[in-house]
mmCIF file of C-alpha atoms in Angstrom:
data_model
loop_
_atom_site.group_PDB
_atom_site.id
_atom_site.type_symbol
_atom_site.label_atom_id
_atom_site.label_comp_id
_atom_site.label_asym_id
_atom_site.label_seq_id
_atom_site.Cartn_x
_atom_site.Cartn_y
_atom_site.Cartn_z
ATOM 1 C CA UNK O 205 60.012 -101.786 23.092
ATOM 2 C CA UNK O 206 59.479 -102.769 26.532
ATOM 3 C CA UNK O 207 56.438 -104.765 27.209
ATOM 4 C CA UNK O 208 54.632 -105.868 30.377
ATOM 5 C CA UNK O 209 51.057 -107.760 29.877
ATOM 6 C CA UNK O 210 49.629 -109.284 33.039
ATOM 7 C CA UNK O 211 46.307 -110.686 32.711
ATOM 8 C CA UNK O 212 44.139 -112.025 35.404
ATOM 9 C CA UNK O 213 41.323 -114.138 35.447
ATOM 10 C CA UNK O 214 39.226 -114.987 38.259
ATOM 11 C CA UNK O 215 39.023 -113.049 41.502
ATOM 12 C CA UNK O 216 42.530 -112.457 42.374
ATOM 13 C CA UNK O 217 44.690 -110.432 39.655
ATOM 14 C CA UNK O 218 48.294 -109.906 39.002
ATOM 15 C CA UNK O 219 49.652 -106.518 39.046
ATOM 16 C CA UNK O 220 52.659 -105.613 37.127
ATOM 17 C CA UNK O 221 54.455 -102.473 37.358
ATOM 18 C CA UNK O 222 57.429 -101.135 35.570
ATOM 19 C CA UNK O 223 60.217 -98.608 35.970
ATOM 20 C CA UNK O 224 62.397 -98.203 32.928
ATOM 21 C CA UNK O 225 63.824 -95.256 30.936
ATOM 22 C CA UNK O 226 60.614 -94.052 29.608
ATOM 23 C CA UNK O 227 60.465 -94.393 25.812
ATOM 24 C CA UNK O 228 58.671 -96.789 24.001
ATOM 25 C CA UNK O 229 56.789 -98.461 27.029
ATOM 26 C CA UNK O 230 53.791 -100.225 27.247
ATOM 27 C CA UNK O 231 51.839 -101.294 30.704
ATOM 28 C CA UNK O 232 48.665 -103.417 29.978
ATOM 29 C CA UNK O 233 46.563 -104.863 32.451
ATOM 30 C CA UNK O 234 43.368 -107.148 33.068
ATOM 31 C CA UNK O 235 41.443 -108.057 36.175
ATOM 32 C CA UNK O 236 38.517 -109.834 36.398
ATOM 33 C CA UNK O 237 36.718 -109.866 39.799
ATOM 34 C CA UNK O 238 35.904 -107.186 42.755
ATOM 35 C CA UNK O 239 37.611 -105.212 44.798
ATOM 36 C CA UNK O 240 40.721 -104.849 42.633
ATOM 37 C CA UNK O 241 43.070 -102.181 42.599
ATOM 38 C CA UNK O 242 45.364 -101.327 39.611
ATOM 39 C CA UNK O 243 48.406 -98.691 39.620
ATOM 40 C CA UNK O 244 50.226 -98.028 36.333
ATOM 41 C CA UNK O 245 53.147 -95.145 36.823
ATOM 42 C CA UNK O 246 55.609 -94.217 34.459
ATOM 43 C CA UNK O 247 57.276 -91.385 36.201
ATOM 44 C CA UNK O 248 60.759 -91.116 34.878
ATOM 45 C CA UNK O 249 62.270 -87.648 33.506
ATOM 46 C CA UNK O 250 60.636 -87.970 30.340
ATOM 47 C CA UNK O 251 57.928 -90.175 29.405
ATOM 48 C CA UNK O 252 57.688 -90.636 25.223
ATOM 49 C CA UNK O 253 55.365 -92.754 22.950
ATOM 50 C CA UNK O 254 54.440 -94.946 26.230
ATOM 51 C CA UNK O 255 50.833 -96.353 27.063
ATOM 52 C CA UNK O 256 49.227 -97.480 30.228
ATOM 53 C CA UNK O 257 46.396 -99.935 29.443
ATOM 54 C CA UNK O 258 44.077 -101.038 32.395
ATOM 55 C CA UNK O 259 40.956 -103.061 32.041
ATOM 56 C CA UNK O 260 38.843 -104.151 34.669
ATOM 57 C CA UNK O 261 35.411 -106.434 34.800
ATOM 58 C CA UNK O 262 33.887 -106.470 38.184
ATOM 59 C CA UNK O 263 32.518 -104.152 40.920
ATOM 60 C CA UNK O 264 34.505 -101.642 43.497
ATOM 61 C CA UNK O 265 37.226 -101.940 41.409
ATOM 62 C CA UNK O 266 39.935 -98.880 41.264
ATOM 63 C CA UNK O 267 42.708 -98.185 38.382
ATOM 64 C CA UNK O 268 45.262 -95.415 38.544
ATOM 65 C CA UNK O 269 47.261 -94.273 35.929
ATOM 66 C CA UNK O 270 50.095 -91.669 35.804
ATOM 67 C CA UNK O 271 52.332 -89.989 33.257
ATOM 68 C CA UNK O 272 54.148 -87.568 35.267
ATOM 69 C CA UNK O 273 57.269 -85.037 34.922
ATOM 70 C CA UNK O 274 57.297 -84.597 30.969
ATOM 71 C CA UNK O 275 55.016 -86.651 28.819
ATOM 72 C CA UNK O 276 55.126 -86.620 25.132
ATOM 73 C CA UNK O 277 52.876 -88.698 22.460
ATOM 74 C CA UNK O 278 51.686 -90.696 25.231
ATOM 75 C CA UNK O 279 48.425 -92.343 26.225
ATOM 76 C CA UNK O 280 46.715 -93.285 29.600
ATOM 77 C CA UNK O 281 43.185 -96.040 28.572
ATOM 78 C CA UNK O 282 41.196 -97.177 31.054
ATOM 79 C CA UNK O 283 37.986 -99.568 30.633
ATOM 80 C CA UNK O 284 35.734 -100.558 33.655
ATOM 81 C CA UNK O 285 32.439 -102.564 33.393
ATOM 82 C CA UNK O 286 30.520 -103.055 36.578
ATOM 83 C CA UNK O 287 29.216 -100.462 39.205
ATOM 84 C CA UNK O 288 31.011 -98.635 41.934
ATOM 85 C CA UNK O 289 34.370 -98.557 39.850
ATOM 86 C CA UNK O 290 36.820 -95.201 39.965
ATOM 87 C CA UNK O 291 39.413 -94.732 37.323
ATOM 88 C CA UNK O 292 42.022 -91.893 37.865
ATOM 89 C CA UNK O 293 44.363 -90.473 35.322
ATOM 90 C CA UNK O 294 47.202 -88.106 35.640
ATOM 91 C CA UNK O 295 49.476 -86.519 32.999
ATOM 92 C CA UNK O 296 51.665 -83.712 33.736
ATOM 93 C CA UNK O 297 53.839 -81.687 31.106
ATOM 94 C CA UNK O 298 52.040 -83.162 28.521
ATOM 95 C CA UNK O 299 52.438 -82.730 24.924
ATOM 96 C CA UNK O 300 50.410 -84.463 22.125
ATOM 97 C CA UNK O 301 48.913 -86.717 24.956
ATOM 98 C CA UNK O 302 45.674 -88.429 25.299
ATOM 99 C CA UNK O 303 43.767 -90.077 28.593
ATOM 100 C CA UNK O 304 40.674 -91.876 27.930
ATOM 101 C CA UNK O 305 38.238 -93.284 30.444
ATOM 102 C CA UNK O 306 35.219 -95.422 29.467
ATOM 103 C CA UNK O 307 32.808 -97.066 32.075
ATOM 104 C CA UNK O 308 30.220 -99.039 31.890
ATOM 105 C CA UNK O 309 27.705 -99.223 35.176
ATOM 106 C CA UNK O 310 26.079 -97.508 37.660
ATOM 107 C CA UNK O 311 27.619 -95.405 40.757
ATOM 108 C CA UNK O 312 31.210 -95.340 39.086
ATOM 109 C CA UNK O 313 33.673 -92.292 38.879
ATOM 110 C CA UNK O 314 36.093 -91.065 36.115
ATOM 111 C CA UNK O 315 38.523 -88.644 36.530
ATOM 112 C CA UNK O 316 41.409 -87.138 34.478
ATOM 113 C CA UNK O 317 43.835 -84.313 35.370
ATOM 114 C CA UNK O 318 45.985 -82.680 32.780
ATOM 115 C CA UNK O 319 48.968 -80.155 34.063
ATOM 116 C CA UNK O 320 50.546 -77.823 31.912
ATOM 117 C CA UNK O 321 49.421 -79.640 28.696
ATOM 118 C CA UNK O 322 49.848 -78.391 24.927
ATOM 119 C CA UNK O 323 47.752 -80.054 21.935
ATOM 120 C CA UNK O 324 46.153 -83.000 24.215
ATOM 121 C CA UNK O 325 43.125 -84.654 24.622
ATOM 122 C CA UNK O 326 41.082 -85.684 27.877
ATOM 123 C CA UNK O 327 37.856 -87.894 27.306
ATOM 124 C CA UNK O 328 35.069 -90.047 29.595
ATOM 125 C CA UNK O 329 32.556 -91.673 28.463
ATOM 126 C CA UNK O 330 30.342 -93.369 30.663
ATOM 127 C CA UNK O 331 26.846 -95.351 30.337
ATOM 128 C CA UNK O 332 24.711 -96.089 33.282
ATOM 129 C CA UNK O 333 25.210 -93.038 36.074
ATOM 130 C CA UNK O 334 28.251 -91.984 37.374
ATOM 131 C CA UNK O 335 30.269 -88.682 37.514
ATOM 132 C CA UNK O 336 32.867 -87.465 35.425
ATOM 133 C CA UNK O 337 35.381 -84.787 36.109
ATOM 134 C CA UNK O 338 38.026 -83.168 34.111
ATOM 135 C CA UNK O 339 41.025 -80.702 34.965
ATOM 136 C CA UNK O 340 42.953 -78.842 32.712
ATOM 137 C CA UNK O 341 45.102 -76.566 34.242
ATOM 138 C CA UNK O 342 47.559 -74.703 32.430
ATOM 139 C CA UNK O 343 46.843 -75.898 29.141
ATOM 140 C CA UNK O 344 46.701 -74.690 25.498
ATOM 141 C CA UNK O 345 44.970 -76.194 22.268
ATOM 142 C CA UNK O 346 43.911 -78.902 24.534
ATOM 143 C CA UNK O 347 40.720 -80.710 23.880
ATOM 144 C CA UNK O 348 38.216 -82.505 26.337
ATOM 145 C CA UNK O 349 34.817 -84.328 25.800
ATOM 146 C CA UNK O 350 32.359 -86.097 28.122
ATOM 147 C CA UNK O 351 29.657 -88.305 27.367
ATOM 148 C CA UNK O 352 27.138 -89.675 29.559
ATOM 149 C CA UNK O 353 24.193 -91.426 29.276
ATOM 150 C CA UNK O 354 21.761 -92.103 32.353
ATOM 151 C CA UNK O 355 21.854 -90.506 35.338
ATOM 152 C CA UNK O 356 25.054 -88.248 35.631
ATOM 153 C CA UNK O 357 27.006 -85.746 36.747
ATOM 154 C CA UNK O 358 29.825 -83.786 34.823
ATOM 155 C CA UNK O 359 32.413 -81.616 35.929
ATOM 156 C CA UNK O 360 34.967 -79.511 34.119
ATOM 157 C CA UNK O 361 37.545 -77.163 35.386
ATOM 158 C CA UNK O 362 39.869 -75.183 32.962
ATOM 159 C CA UNK O 363 42.429 -72.747 34.085
ATOM 160 C CA UNK O 364 44.822 -70.448 32.633
ATOM 161 C CA UNK O 365 43.851 -72.074 29.802
ATOM 162 C CA UNK O 366 44.384 -70.852 25.769
ATOM 163 C CA UNK O 367 42.703 -71.996 22.618
ATOM 164 C CA UNK O 368 40.788 -74.958 24.455
ATOM 165 C CA UNK O 369 37.899 -76.547 23.226
ATOM 166 C CA UNK O 370 35.387 -79.106 25.134
ATOM 167 C CA UNK O 371 32.492 -80.775 24.326
ATOM 168 C CA UNK O 372 29.793 -82.666 26.736
ATOM 169 C CA UNK O 373 26.561 -84.880 25.723
ATOM 170 C CA UNK O 374 24.324 -86.184 28.639
ATOM 171 C CA UNK O 375 21.107 -88.255 28.002
ATOM 172 C CA UNK O 376 18.667 -88.945 30.578
ATOM 173 C CA UNK O 377 16.903 -87.435 33.791
ATOM 174 C CA UNK O 378 18.146 -85.782 36.921
ATOM 175 C CA UNK O 379 21.836 -85.138 35.339
ATOM 176 C CA UNK O 380 24.103 -82.010 36.116
ATOM 177 C CA UNK O 381 26.683 -80.248 34.808
ATOM 178 C CA UNK O 382 29.305 -77.696 35.719
ATOM 179 C CA UNK O 383 31.776 -76.227 33.892
ATOM 180 C CA UNK O 384 34.539 -73.729 35.366
ATOM 181 C CA UNK O 385 37.134 -71.305 32.971
ATOM 182 C CA UNK O 386 39.422 -69.418 35.066
ATOM 183 C CA UNK O 387 41.500 -66.757 33.859
ATOM 184 C CA UNK O 388 41.814 -68.365 29.836
ATOM 185 C CA UNK O 389 41.404 -67.170 26.780
ATOM 186 C CA UNK O 390 39.595 -68.138 23.346
ATOM 187 C CA UNK O 391 38.191 -71.489 24.679
ATOM 188 C CA UNK O 392 34.986 -72.897 23.551
ATOM 189 C CA UNK O 393 32.286 -74.965 26.258
ATOM 190 C CA UNK O 394 29.662 -76.758 24.219
ATOM 191 C CA UNK O 395 27.142 -78.934 26.181
ATOM 192 C CA UNK O 396 23.964 -80.906 25.029
ATOM 193 C CA UNK O 397 21.733 -82.038 27.401
ATOM 194 C CA UNK O 398 18.525 -84.532 26.598
ATOM 195 C CA UNK O 399 15.888 -85.394 29.215
ATOM 196 C CA UNK O 400 14.277 -83.791 31.937
ATOM 197 C CA UNK O 401 15.157 -82.354 35.381
ATOM 198 C CA UNK O 402 18.544 -81.061 34.197
ATOM 199 C CA UNK O 403 20.907 -78.632 35.833
ATOM 200 C CA UNK O 404 23.835 -76.797 33.821
ATOM 201 C CA UNK O 405 25.991 -74.163 34.974
ATOM 202 C CA UNK O 406 28.699 -72.579 32.588
ATOM 203 C CA UNK O 407 30.811 -70.047 34.199
ATOM 204 C CA UNK O 408 33.913 -67.990 32.443
ATOM 205 C CA UNK O 409 35.651 -66.106 34.978
ATOM 206 C CA UNK O 410 38.417 -63.312 34.188
ATOM 207 C CA UNK O 411 38.122 -64.878 30.928
ATOM 208 C CA UNK O 412 38.911 -63.380 27.455
ATOM 209 C CA UNK O 413 37.165 -63.996 24.028
ATOM 210 C CA UNK O 414 35.706 -67.156 25.362
ATOM 211 C CA UNK O 415 32.527 -68.821 24.363
ATOM 212 C CA UNK O 416 30.401 -71.367 26.076
ATOM 213 C CA UNK O 417 26.778 -72.920 24.275
ATOM 214 C CA UNK O 418 24.321 -75.013 26.321
ATOM 215 C CA UNK O 419 21.302 -76.779 24.409
ATOM 216 C CA UNK O 420 18.699 -78.315 26.790
ATOM 217 C CA UNK O 421 15.560 -80.616 25.244
ATOM 218 C CA UNK O 422 12.753 -81.641 27.191
ATOM 219 C CA UNK O 423 11.449 -80.108 30.756
ATOM 220 C CA UNK O 424 11.697 -78.864 34.049
ATOM 221 C CA UNK O 425 15.217 -77.699 33.107
ATOM 222 C CA UNK O 426 17.811 -75.016 34.026
ATOM 223 C CA UNK O 427 21.042 -73.240 32.990
ATOM 224 C CA UNK O 428 23.120 -70.521 34.534
ATOM 225 C CA UNK O 429 25.480 -69.004 32.341
ATOM 226 C CA UNK O 430 28.186 -66.303 33.995
ATOM 227 C CA UNK O 431 30.422 -64.002 32.432
ATOM 228 C CA UNK O 432 33.067 -61.959 34.415
ATOM 229 C CA UNK O 433 35.679 -61.431 31.825
ATOM 230 C CA UNK O 434 36.049 -59.500 28.373
ATOM 231 C CA UNK O 435 34.626 -60.103 25.162
ATOM 232 C CA UNK O 436 33.106 -63.506 25.933
ATOM 233 C CA UNK O 437 30.058 -65.156 24.198
ATOM 234 C CA UNK O 438 27.131 -67.058 26.167
ATOM 235 C CA UNK O 439 24.325 -69.031 24.391
ATOM 236 C CA UNK O 440 21.516 -70.989 25.724
ATOM 237 C CA UNK O 441 18.524 -72.464 23.913
ATOM 238 C CA UNK O 442 16.032 -74.558 25.489
ATOM 239 C CA UNK O 443 13.256 -76.381 24.423
ATOM 240 C CA UNK O 444 10.306 -77.945 26.480
ATOM 241 C CA UNK O 445 8.133 -76.568 29.554
ATOM 242 C CA UNK O 446 8.811 -75.204 32.862
ATOM 243 C CA UNK O 447 12.440 -73.884 32.002
ATOM 244 C CA UNK O 448 14.861 -71.625 33.296
ATOM 245 C CA UNK O 449 17.435 -69.776 31.398
ATOM 246 C CA UNK O 450 19.784 -67.121 33.149
ATOM 247 C CA UNK O 451 22.929 -65.292 32.170
ATOM 248 C CA UNK O 452 24.772 -63.002 34.419
ATOM 249 C CA UNK O 453 26.973 -60.584 32.871
ATOM 250 C CA UNK O 454 29.491 -58.841 35.158
ATOM 251 C CA UNK O 455 32.421 -57.794 32.946
ATOM 252 C CA UNK O 456 32.778 -55.977 29.765
ATOM 253 C CA UNK O 457 31.921 -56.419 25.827
ATOM 254 C CA UNK O 458 30.059 -59.601 26.730
ATOM 255 C CA UNK O 459 27.436 -61.394 24.822
ATOM 256 C CA UNK O 460 24.813 -63.305 26.045
ATOM 257 C CA UNK O 461 21.555 -64.857 24.099
ATOM 258 C CA UNK O 462 18.652 -66.914 25.499
ATOM 259 C CA UNK O 463 16.198 -68.704 23.354
ATOM 260 C CA UNK O 464 13.334 -70.805 24.697
ATOM 261 C CA UNK O 465 10.567 -72.470 22.827
ATOM 262 C CA UNK O 466 7.421 -73.750 24.841
ATOM 263 C CA UNK O 467 5.176 -72.322 27.818
ATOM 264 C CA UNK O 468 5.946 -71.686 31.621
ATOM 265 C CA UNK O 469 9.335 -70.659 31.105
ATOM 266 C CA UNK O 470 11.604 -68.012 32.504
ATOM 267 C CA UNK O 471 14.709 -66.095 31.228
ATOM 268 C CA UNK O 472 16.846 -63.955 33.363
ATOM 269 C CA UNK O 473 19.583 -61.579 32.320
ATOM 270 C CA UNK O 474 21.479 -59.677 34.522
ATOM 271 C CA UNK O 475 24.244 -57.001 33.173
ATOM 272 C CA UNK O 476 26.511 -56.066 36.057
ATOM 273 C CA UNK O 477 29.369 -54.276 33.785
ATOM 274 C CA UNK O 478 29.922 -52.044 30.462
ATOM 275 C CA UNK O 479 29.135 -52.369 27.085
ATOM 276 C CA UNK O 480 27.470 -55.985 27.178
ATOM 277 C CA UNK O 481 24.650 -56.691 25.188
ATOM 278 C CA UNK O 482 22.034 -59.120 25.975
ATOM 279 C CA UNK O 483 19.056 -61.117 23.775
ATOM 280 C CA UNK O 484 16.263 -63.150 25.225
ATOM 281 C CA UNK O 485 13.952 -64.494 22.680
ATOM 282 C CA UNK O 486 10.778 -67.106 23.690
ATOM 283 C CA UNK O 487 8.444 -68.553 20.942
ATOM 284 C CA UNK O 488 5.207 -69.987 20.604
ATOM 285 C CA UNK O 489 4.375 -70.275 24.131
ATOM 286 C CA UNK O 490 2.001 -69.394 27.087
ATOM 287 C CA UNK O 491 2.453 -67.932 30.717
ATOM 288 C CA UNK O 492 6.299 -67.008 29.840
ATOM 289 C CA UNK O 493 8.384 -64.452 31.389
ATOM 290 C CA UNK O 494 11.538 -62.384 30.808
ATOM 291 C CA UNK O 495 13.347 -60.359 33.136
ATOM 292 C CA UNK O 496 16.016 -58.291 32.262
ATOM 293 C CA UNK O 497 18.257 -56.058 34.444
ATOM 294 C CA UNK O 498 21.045 -53.489 33.747
ATOM 295 C CA UNK O 499 22.961 -52.333 36.723
ATOM 296 C CA UNK O 500 25.785 -50.513 35.114
ATOM 297 C CA UNK O 501 26.197 -48.070 32.096
ATOM 298 C CA UNK O 502 26.078 -48.403 28.108
ATOM 299 C CA UNK O 503 24.339 -51.795 27.961
ATOM 300 C CA UNK O 504 21.843 -53.308 25.500
ATOM 301 C CA UNK O 505 19.036 -55.557 25.920
ATOM 302 C CA UNK O 506 16.485 -57.002 23.896
ATOM 303 C CA UNK O 507 13.596 -59.333 24.745
ATOM 304 C CA UNK O 508 10.984 -60.608 22.573
ATOM 305 C CA UNK O 509 7.743 -62.952 23.019
ATOM 306 C CA UNK O 510 5.422 -64.773 21.028
ATOM 307 C CA UNK O 511 2.287 -66.467 22.314
ATOM 308 C CA UNK O 512 -0.122 -65.419 24.899
ATOM 309 C CA UNK O 513 -0.404 -64.370 28.539
ATOM 310 C CA UNK O 514 3.358 -63.548 28.859
ATOM 311 C CA UNK O 515 5.238 -60.864 30.773
ATOM 312 C CA UNK O 516 8.197 -58.779 30.538
ATOM 313 C CA UNK O 517 10.130 -56.539 33.164
ATOM 314 C CA UNK O 518 13.213 -54.141 32.269
ATOM 315 C CA UNK O 519 14.587 -52.015 34.784
ATOM 316 C CA UNK O 520 17.757 -49.888 34.123
ATOM 317 C CA UNK O 521 19.591 -48.509 37.065
ATOM 318 C CA UNK O 522 21.865 -46.113 35.639
ATOM 319 C CA UNK O 523 22.576 -44.235 32.433
ATOM 320 C CA UNK O 524 23.245 -45.064 28.412
ATOM 321 C CA UNK O 525 21.259 -48.437 28.707
ATOM 322 C CA UNK O 526 19.256 -49.439 26.134
ATOM 323 C CA UNK O 527 16.373 -51.838 26.463
ATOM 324 C CA UNK O 528 14.047 -53.016 23.677
ATOM 325 C CA UNK O 529 10.766 -55.122 24.037
ATOM 326 C CA UNK O 530 9.074 -56.820 21.443
ATOM 327 C CA UNK O 531 5.601 -59.044 22.141
ATOM 328 C CA UNK O 532 3.672 -61.117 19.456
ATOM 329 C CA UNK O 533 0.372 -62.285 20.676
ATOM 330 C CA UNK O 534 -2.832 -61.648 23.384
ATOM 331 C CA UNK O 535 -2.679 -60.497 27.043
ATOM 332 C CA UNK O 536 0.930 -59.908 26.892
ATOM 333 C CA UNK O 537 2.668 -57.321 29.593
ATOM 334 C CA UNK O 538 5.649 -55.680 29.927
ATOM 335 C CA UNK O 539 6.733 -53.553 32.822
ATOM 336 C CA UNK O 540 9.746 -51.161 32.285
ATOM 337 C CA UNK O 541 11.534 -49.567 35.353
ATOM 338 C CA UNK O 542 14.169 -46.882 34.845
#
């Protein structure tokens, strides 16, 4: 094994790069100070059983790790402590490989890009408030996760993937999350958000048999689930007040579910394709509102509310649709338009 381990203590750091036949290589870096940059590049014809490890302590530092051409059973691990730091990892043609970014501090940015990957893993953990971005393109059986504590933003982009899985946890206020699955099949997204003023958007475009789940706890939160493929499932659960949940179904044979617990909430469902199924349940609240819009044919929608002074609006634009409404409580209203 070739091993290069530069270590710097202080403002100036020593950065060592290695260019070797990429088998069982290790690149270790430690930088202490601010305004530093580290670049680890393992870019031979093949990268096998190799490691890039970068640790930076300080502010406004930048770390880049790259394993390209053909990467097998290799790792990129980046740890940053401080504020205003940036970490970027790139793996291409990766098989059974891992990329991990861990950041502690404010206003940091972590990005992982995996292209043409099989059975690989990407993970970003952030404490303090930062941007987290993961790209997985042309991937199969890949897994990714993000954990954000504080004011943080999370973005996932998956394109042309099969059998992928992604989980994200965000704790704090004013957090945003965006996920996009495009042209994939049998992929799963699970998002858990805890806090106030949260915003989540989960999109499945030209996807088949994929699943998305979002759970939001506390107040003033919003989520939107969009399905444009075939046979997808989208589920949203919200617990709190002044919530808004929306599911848009533009494909066929999709299933969408929204559950809200609390008052002053709004749930909307629009079905623009055929043979879609949607269900909205609002429990134990006041002044809640359900809006169901069925634009095409042979869709099924169910809306149920318990509490008082709630409103349900049902609108059907074509033929063969079925809408069912149930209300439990006092001073509730249902408006139906066919």
